Short mmCIF file of C-alpha atoms and ligand atoms in Angstrom, two decimals:
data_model
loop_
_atom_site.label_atom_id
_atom_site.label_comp_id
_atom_site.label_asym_id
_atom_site.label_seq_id
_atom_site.Cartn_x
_atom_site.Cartn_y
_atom_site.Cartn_z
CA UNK N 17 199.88 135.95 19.45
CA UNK N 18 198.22 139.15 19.77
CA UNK N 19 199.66 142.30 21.64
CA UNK N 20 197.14 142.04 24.29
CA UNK N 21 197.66 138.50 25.20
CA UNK N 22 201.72 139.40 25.23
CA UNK N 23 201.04 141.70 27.77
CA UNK N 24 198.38 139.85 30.04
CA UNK N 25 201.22 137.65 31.60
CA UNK N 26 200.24 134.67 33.89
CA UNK N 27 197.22 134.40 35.23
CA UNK N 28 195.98 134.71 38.76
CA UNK N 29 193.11 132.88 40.32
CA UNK N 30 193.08 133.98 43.57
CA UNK N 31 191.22 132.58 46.58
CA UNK N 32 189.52 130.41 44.74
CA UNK N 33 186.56 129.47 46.93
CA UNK N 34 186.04 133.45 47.63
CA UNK N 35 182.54 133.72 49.33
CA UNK N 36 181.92 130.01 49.39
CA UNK N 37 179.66 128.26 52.22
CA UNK N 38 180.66 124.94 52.78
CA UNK N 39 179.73 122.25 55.10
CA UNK N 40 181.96 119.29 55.79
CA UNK N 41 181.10 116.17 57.72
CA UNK N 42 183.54 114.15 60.14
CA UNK N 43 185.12 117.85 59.85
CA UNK N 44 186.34 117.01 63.23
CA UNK N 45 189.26 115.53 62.87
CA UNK N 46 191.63 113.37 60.60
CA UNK N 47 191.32 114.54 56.68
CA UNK N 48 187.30 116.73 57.08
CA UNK N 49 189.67 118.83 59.18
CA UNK N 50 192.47 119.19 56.24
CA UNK N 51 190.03 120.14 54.20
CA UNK N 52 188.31 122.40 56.58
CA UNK N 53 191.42 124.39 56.70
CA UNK N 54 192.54 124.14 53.24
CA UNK N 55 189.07 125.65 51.77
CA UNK N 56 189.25 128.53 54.37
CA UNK N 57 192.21 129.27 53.41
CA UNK N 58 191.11 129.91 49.85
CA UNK N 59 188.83 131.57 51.07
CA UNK N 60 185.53 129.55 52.00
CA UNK N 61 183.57 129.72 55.57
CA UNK N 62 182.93 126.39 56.85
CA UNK N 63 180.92 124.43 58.73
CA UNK N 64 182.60 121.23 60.11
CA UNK N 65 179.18 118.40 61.19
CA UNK N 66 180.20 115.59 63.49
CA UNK N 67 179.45 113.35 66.12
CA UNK N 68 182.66 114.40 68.24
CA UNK N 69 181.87 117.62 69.45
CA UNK N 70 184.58 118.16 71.69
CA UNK N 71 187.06 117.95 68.65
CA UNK N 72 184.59 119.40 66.46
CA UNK N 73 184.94 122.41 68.60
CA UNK N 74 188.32 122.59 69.28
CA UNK N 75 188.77 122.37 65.36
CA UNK N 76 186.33 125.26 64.60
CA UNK N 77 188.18 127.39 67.54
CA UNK N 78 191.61 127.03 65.77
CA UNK N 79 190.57 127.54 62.31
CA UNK N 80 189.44 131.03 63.80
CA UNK N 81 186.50 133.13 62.32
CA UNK N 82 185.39 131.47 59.35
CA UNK N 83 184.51 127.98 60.99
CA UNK N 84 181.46 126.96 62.82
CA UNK N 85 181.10 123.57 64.51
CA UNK N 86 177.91 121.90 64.42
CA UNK N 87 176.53 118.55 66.30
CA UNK N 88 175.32 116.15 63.50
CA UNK N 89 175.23 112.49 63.28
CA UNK N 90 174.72 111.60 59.34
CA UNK N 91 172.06 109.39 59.46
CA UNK N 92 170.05 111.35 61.13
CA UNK N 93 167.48 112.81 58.62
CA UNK N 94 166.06 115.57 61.01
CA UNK N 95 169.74 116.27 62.15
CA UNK N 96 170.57 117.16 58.47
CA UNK N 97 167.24 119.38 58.17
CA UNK N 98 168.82 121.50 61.37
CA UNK N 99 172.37 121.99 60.07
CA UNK N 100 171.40 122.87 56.70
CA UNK N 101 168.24 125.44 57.86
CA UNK N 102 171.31 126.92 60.54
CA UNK N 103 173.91 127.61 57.63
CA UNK N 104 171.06 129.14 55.26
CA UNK N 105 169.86 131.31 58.22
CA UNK N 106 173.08 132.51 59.07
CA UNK N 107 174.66 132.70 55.64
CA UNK N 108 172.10 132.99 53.52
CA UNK N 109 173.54 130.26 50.91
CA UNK N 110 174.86 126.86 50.84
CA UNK N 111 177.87 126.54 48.27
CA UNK N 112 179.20 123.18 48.86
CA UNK N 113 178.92 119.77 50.83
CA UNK N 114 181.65 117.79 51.47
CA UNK N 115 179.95 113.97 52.77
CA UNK N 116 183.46 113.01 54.52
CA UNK N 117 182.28 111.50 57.59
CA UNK N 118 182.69 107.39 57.64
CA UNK N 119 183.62 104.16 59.60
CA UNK N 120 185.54 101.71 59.14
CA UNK N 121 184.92 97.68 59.96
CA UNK N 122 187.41 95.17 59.24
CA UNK N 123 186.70 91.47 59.23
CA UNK N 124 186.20 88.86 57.06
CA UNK N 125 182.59 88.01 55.69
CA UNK N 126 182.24 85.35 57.89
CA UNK N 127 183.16 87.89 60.80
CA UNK N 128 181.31 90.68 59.71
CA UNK N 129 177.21 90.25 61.52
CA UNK N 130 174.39 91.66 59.09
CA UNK N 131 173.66 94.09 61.56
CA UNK N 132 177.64 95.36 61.34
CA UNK N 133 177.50 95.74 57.69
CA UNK N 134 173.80 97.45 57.54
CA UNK N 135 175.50 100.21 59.88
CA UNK N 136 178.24 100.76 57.81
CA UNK N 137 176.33 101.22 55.08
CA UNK N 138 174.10 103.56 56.83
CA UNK N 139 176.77 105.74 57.90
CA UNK N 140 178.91 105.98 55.01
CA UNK N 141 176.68 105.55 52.22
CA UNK N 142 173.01 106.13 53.35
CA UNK N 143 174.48 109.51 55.50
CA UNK N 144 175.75 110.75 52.07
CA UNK N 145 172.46 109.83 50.51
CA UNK N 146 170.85 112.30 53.25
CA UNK N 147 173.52 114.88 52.80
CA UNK N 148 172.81 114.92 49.43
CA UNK N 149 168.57 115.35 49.86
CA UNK N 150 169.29 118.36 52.40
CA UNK N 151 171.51 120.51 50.18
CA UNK N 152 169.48 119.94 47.32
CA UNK N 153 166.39 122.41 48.07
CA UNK N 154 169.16 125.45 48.91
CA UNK N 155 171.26 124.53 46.07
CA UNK N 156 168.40 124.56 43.54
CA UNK N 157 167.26 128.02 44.87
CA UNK N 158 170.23 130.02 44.40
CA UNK N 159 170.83 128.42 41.54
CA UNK N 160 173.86 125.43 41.87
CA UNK N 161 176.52 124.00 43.75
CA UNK N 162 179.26 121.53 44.37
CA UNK N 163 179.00 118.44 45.98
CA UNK N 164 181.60 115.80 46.83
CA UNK N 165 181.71 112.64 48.38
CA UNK N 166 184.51 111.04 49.70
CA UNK N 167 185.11 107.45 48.52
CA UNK N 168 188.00 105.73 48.70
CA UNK N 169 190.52 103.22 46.68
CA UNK N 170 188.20 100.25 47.84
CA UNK N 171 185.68 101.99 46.57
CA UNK N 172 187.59 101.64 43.40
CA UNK N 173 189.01 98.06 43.95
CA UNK N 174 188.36 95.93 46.66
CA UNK N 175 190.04 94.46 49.65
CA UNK N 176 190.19 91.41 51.89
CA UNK N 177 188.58 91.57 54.80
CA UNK N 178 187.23 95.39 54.70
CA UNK N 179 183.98 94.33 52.41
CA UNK N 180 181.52 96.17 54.14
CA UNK N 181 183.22 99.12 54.15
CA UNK N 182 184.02 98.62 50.46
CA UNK N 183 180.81 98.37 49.22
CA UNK N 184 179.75 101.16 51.48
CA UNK N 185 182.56 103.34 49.43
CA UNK N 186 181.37 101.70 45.81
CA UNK N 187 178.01 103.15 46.82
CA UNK N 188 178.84 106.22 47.25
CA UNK N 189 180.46 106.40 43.56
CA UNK N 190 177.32 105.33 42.04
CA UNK N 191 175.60 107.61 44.14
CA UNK N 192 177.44 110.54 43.10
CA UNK N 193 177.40 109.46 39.60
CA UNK N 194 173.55 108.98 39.20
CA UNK N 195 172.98 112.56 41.61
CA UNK N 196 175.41 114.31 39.03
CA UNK N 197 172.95 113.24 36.04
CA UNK N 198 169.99 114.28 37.62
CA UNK N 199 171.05 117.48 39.23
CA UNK N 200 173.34 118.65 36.41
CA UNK N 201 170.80 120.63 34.46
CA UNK N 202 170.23 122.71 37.85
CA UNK N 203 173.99 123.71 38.37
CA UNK N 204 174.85 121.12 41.12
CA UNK N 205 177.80 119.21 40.58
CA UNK N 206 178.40 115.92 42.44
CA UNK N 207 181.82 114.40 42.18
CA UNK N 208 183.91 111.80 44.25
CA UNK N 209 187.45 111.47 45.97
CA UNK N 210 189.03 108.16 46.06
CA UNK N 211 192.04 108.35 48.37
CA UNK N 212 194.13 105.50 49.28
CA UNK N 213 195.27 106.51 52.82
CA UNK N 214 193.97 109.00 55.75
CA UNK N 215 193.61 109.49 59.41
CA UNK N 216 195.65 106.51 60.91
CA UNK N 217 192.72 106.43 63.87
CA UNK N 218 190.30 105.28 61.97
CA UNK N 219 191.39 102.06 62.13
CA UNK N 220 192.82 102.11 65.37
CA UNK N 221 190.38 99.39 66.92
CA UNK N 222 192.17 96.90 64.39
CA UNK N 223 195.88 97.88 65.62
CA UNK N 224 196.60 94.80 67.59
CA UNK N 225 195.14 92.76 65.23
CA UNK N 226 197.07 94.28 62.37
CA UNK N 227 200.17 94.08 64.17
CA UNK N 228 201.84 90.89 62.62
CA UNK N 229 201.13 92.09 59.49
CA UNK N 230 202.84 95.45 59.23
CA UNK N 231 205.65 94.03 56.53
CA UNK N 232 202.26 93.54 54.36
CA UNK N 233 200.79 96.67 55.07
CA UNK N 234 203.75 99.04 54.60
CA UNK N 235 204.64 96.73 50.94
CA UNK N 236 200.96 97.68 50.11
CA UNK N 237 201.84 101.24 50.41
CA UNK N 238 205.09 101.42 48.68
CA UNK N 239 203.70 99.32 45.35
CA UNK N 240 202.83 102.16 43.77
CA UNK N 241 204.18 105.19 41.49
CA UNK N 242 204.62 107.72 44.28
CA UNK N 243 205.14 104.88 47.36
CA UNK N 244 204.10 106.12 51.20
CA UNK N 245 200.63 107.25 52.75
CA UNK N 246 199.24 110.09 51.07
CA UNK N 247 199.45 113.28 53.21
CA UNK N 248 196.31 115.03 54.16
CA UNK N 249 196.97 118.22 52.38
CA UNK N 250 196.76 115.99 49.00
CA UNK N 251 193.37 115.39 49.77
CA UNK N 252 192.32 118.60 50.84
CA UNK N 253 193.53 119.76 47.79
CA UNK N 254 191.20 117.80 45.54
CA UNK N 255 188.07 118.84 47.72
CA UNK N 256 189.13 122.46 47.10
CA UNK N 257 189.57 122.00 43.43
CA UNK N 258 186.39 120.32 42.64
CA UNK N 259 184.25 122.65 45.19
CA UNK N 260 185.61 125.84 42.87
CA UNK N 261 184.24 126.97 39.90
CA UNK N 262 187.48 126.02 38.43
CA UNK N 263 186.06 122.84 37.75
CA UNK N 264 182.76 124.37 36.93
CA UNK N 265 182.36 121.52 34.08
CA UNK N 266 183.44 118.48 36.00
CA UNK N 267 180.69 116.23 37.21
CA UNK N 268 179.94 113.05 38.09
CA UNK N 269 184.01 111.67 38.07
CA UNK N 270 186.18 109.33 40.50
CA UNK N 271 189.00 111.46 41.04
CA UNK N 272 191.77 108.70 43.29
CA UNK N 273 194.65 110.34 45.17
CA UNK N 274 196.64 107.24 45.49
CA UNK N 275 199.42 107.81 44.38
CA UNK N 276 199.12 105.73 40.88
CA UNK N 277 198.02 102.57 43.14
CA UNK N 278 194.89 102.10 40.79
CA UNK N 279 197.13 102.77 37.56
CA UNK N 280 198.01 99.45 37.73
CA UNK N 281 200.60 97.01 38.80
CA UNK N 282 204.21 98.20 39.84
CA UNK N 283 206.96 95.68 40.07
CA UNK N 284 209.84 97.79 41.56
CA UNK N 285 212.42 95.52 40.44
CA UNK N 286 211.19 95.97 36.58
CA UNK N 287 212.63 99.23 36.49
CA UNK N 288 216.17 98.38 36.52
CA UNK N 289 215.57 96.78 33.42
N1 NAD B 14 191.73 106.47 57.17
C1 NAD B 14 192.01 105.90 56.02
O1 NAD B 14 192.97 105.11 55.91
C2 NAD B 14 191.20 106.20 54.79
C3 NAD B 14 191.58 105.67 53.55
C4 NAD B 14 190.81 105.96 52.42
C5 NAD B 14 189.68 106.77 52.54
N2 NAD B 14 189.33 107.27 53.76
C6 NAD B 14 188.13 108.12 53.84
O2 NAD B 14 188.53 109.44 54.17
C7 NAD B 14 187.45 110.08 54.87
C8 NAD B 14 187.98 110.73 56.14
O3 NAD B 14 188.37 109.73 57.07
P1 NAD B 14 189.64 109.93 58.01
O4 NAD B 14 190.74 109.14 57.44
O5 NAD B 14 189.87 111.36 58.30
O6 NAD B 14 189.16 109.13 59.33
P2 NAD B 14 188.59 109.70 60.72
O7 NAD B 14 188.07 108.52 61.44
O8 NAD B 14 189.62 110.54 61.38
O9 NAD B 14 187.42 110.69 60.26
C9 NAD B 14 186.08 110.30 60.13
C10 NAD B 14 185.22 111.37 60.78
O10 NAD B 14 183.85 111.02 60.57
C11 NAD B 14 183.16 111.24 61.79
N3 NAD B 14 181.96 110.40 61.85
C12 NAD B 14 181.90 109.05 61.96
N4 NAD B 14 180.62 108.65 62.02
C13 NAD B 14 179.86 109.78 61.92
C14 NAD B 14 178.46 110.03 61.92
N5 NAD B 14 177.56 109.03 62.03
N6 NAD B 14 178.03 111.29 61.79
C15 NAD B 14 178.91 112.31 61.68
N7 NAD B 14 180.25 112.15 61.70
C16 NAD B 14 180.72 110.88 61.81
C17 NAD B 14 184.18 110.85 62.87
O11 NAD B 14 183.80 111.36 64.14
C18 NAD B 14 185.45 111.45 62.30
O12 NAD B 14 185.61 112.79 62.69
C19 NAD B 14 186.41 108.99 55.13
O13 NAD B 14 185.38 109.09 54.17
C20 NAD B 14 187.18 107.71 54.94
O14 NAD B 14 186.37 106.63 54.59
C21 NAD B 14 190.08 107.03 54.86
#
């Protein structure tokens, strides 16, 4: 080892999304807000898009100066044009996109109506799609970004009786992966977060009927390699990471916070052995 490399001690990052404009759908509540306030605190402005605009506002209130709330429902193609033309005109750049917002539907196939699924699919992979299209023009001009979507573990594996939303979340993957190839070669990279838990009210209109099976549900979240829901900050964290240049050469990946639930199969009882 050299002298100067002796002397240059550990190394600091700092704020690592320093001068960063993001904007980050269903930033309104639930984990878009968690990320909101981690990336401002290293050191991004943000601009949380949603449909609730009471929260939305609230949320861009308390995360003080560096947070603008904006009305957008994500599959709305003209709505996109507005937000995106707003955040260029005020800050003269668009660094990063974070396509958060979703919905949930659980049901079986045989419970789920055509027209359920197609809105699903509109909102959580189509809305993406659009975020994606907006960003694009901005990105290209000042020469790259960071885009991430935000999947989730049944996007990765799938589930009973959530199939529209799953294949709404595989979607998104490809979607991501495909967008990273083609926009790679103009500095925009497009990853995806796969968590395996988040805002509890998203699938509040399923509560009652969920009910009798909360010994099923709290054994699917403990059969894992770190058991329990994962916390919000977890996931903020990842959005933060890939939106710096600190991952300036990863593209087109499924990065899961779950946990180790996708690692494979955990037998608790097997480790006593
Ligand atoms: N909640 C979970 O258990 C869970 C698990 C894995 C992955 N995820 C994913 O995490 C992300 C964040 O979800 P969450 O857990 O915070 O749930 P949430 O319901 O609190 O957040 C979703 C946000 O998206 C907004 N939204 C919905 N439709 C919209 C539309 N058409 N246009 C604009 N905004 C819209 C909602 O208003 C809300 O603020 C989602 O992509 C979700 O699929 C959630």
């Amino acid at each position: 080892m050299g002298d100067g490399a002796r002397e240059r001690g550990p190394v600091e990052h700092g704020p690592v999304l320093s001068d960063k404009v993001a904007i980050i759908t269903g930033g309104a509540r639930g984990v878009g807000a968690a990320i909101a306030k981690a990336m401002i605190e290293a050191g991004a402005r943000v601009v949380l898009a949603d449909v609730l605009e009471d929260h939305g506002a609230e949320r861009a209130d308390e995360l003080g100066d560096r947070a603008t709330f904006h009305h957008l429902d994500v599959t709305d193609e003209v709505g996109w044009a507005s937000v995106v033309d707003t955040v260029v005109a005020e800050h003269g750049r668009v660094d990063a996109l974070v396509n958060n917002a979703a919905i949930l539907h659980m049901g079986t196939i045989e419970n789920t109506s055509a027209e359920v699924f197609r809105r699903v699919v509109d909102v959580n992979t189509v809305g993406p799609f659009l975020g994606i299209r907006a960003v694009v023009g901005p990105m290209k001009a000042q020469g790259g970004g960071s885009i991430v979507n935000v999947s989730s573990i049944d996007g990765l594996i799938g589930m009973n009786s959530v199939t529209a939303y799953s294949a709404s979340k595989f979607g998104v993957r490809g979607l991501a992966k495909s967008a990273a190839l083609e926009l790679g070669r103009s500095g925009i990279r497009v990853n995806t977060i796969c968590n395996a838990s988040g805002n509890p009210e998203m699938s509040g209109p399923w509560f009652e009927q969920m009910a009798p099976f909360i010994d099923q549900t709290m054994a699917y979240l403990e059969d894992r390699a770190i058991p329990g829901a994962i916390p919000f900050a977890a996931i903020a964290g990842a959005a933060v990471y890939l939106c710096s240049d600190v991952a300036a050469h990863v593209t087109g990946i499924d990065l899961p916070v779950d946990g180790g639930a996708t690692a494979g199969h955990f037998v608790a009882g097997f480790n006593t052995m």
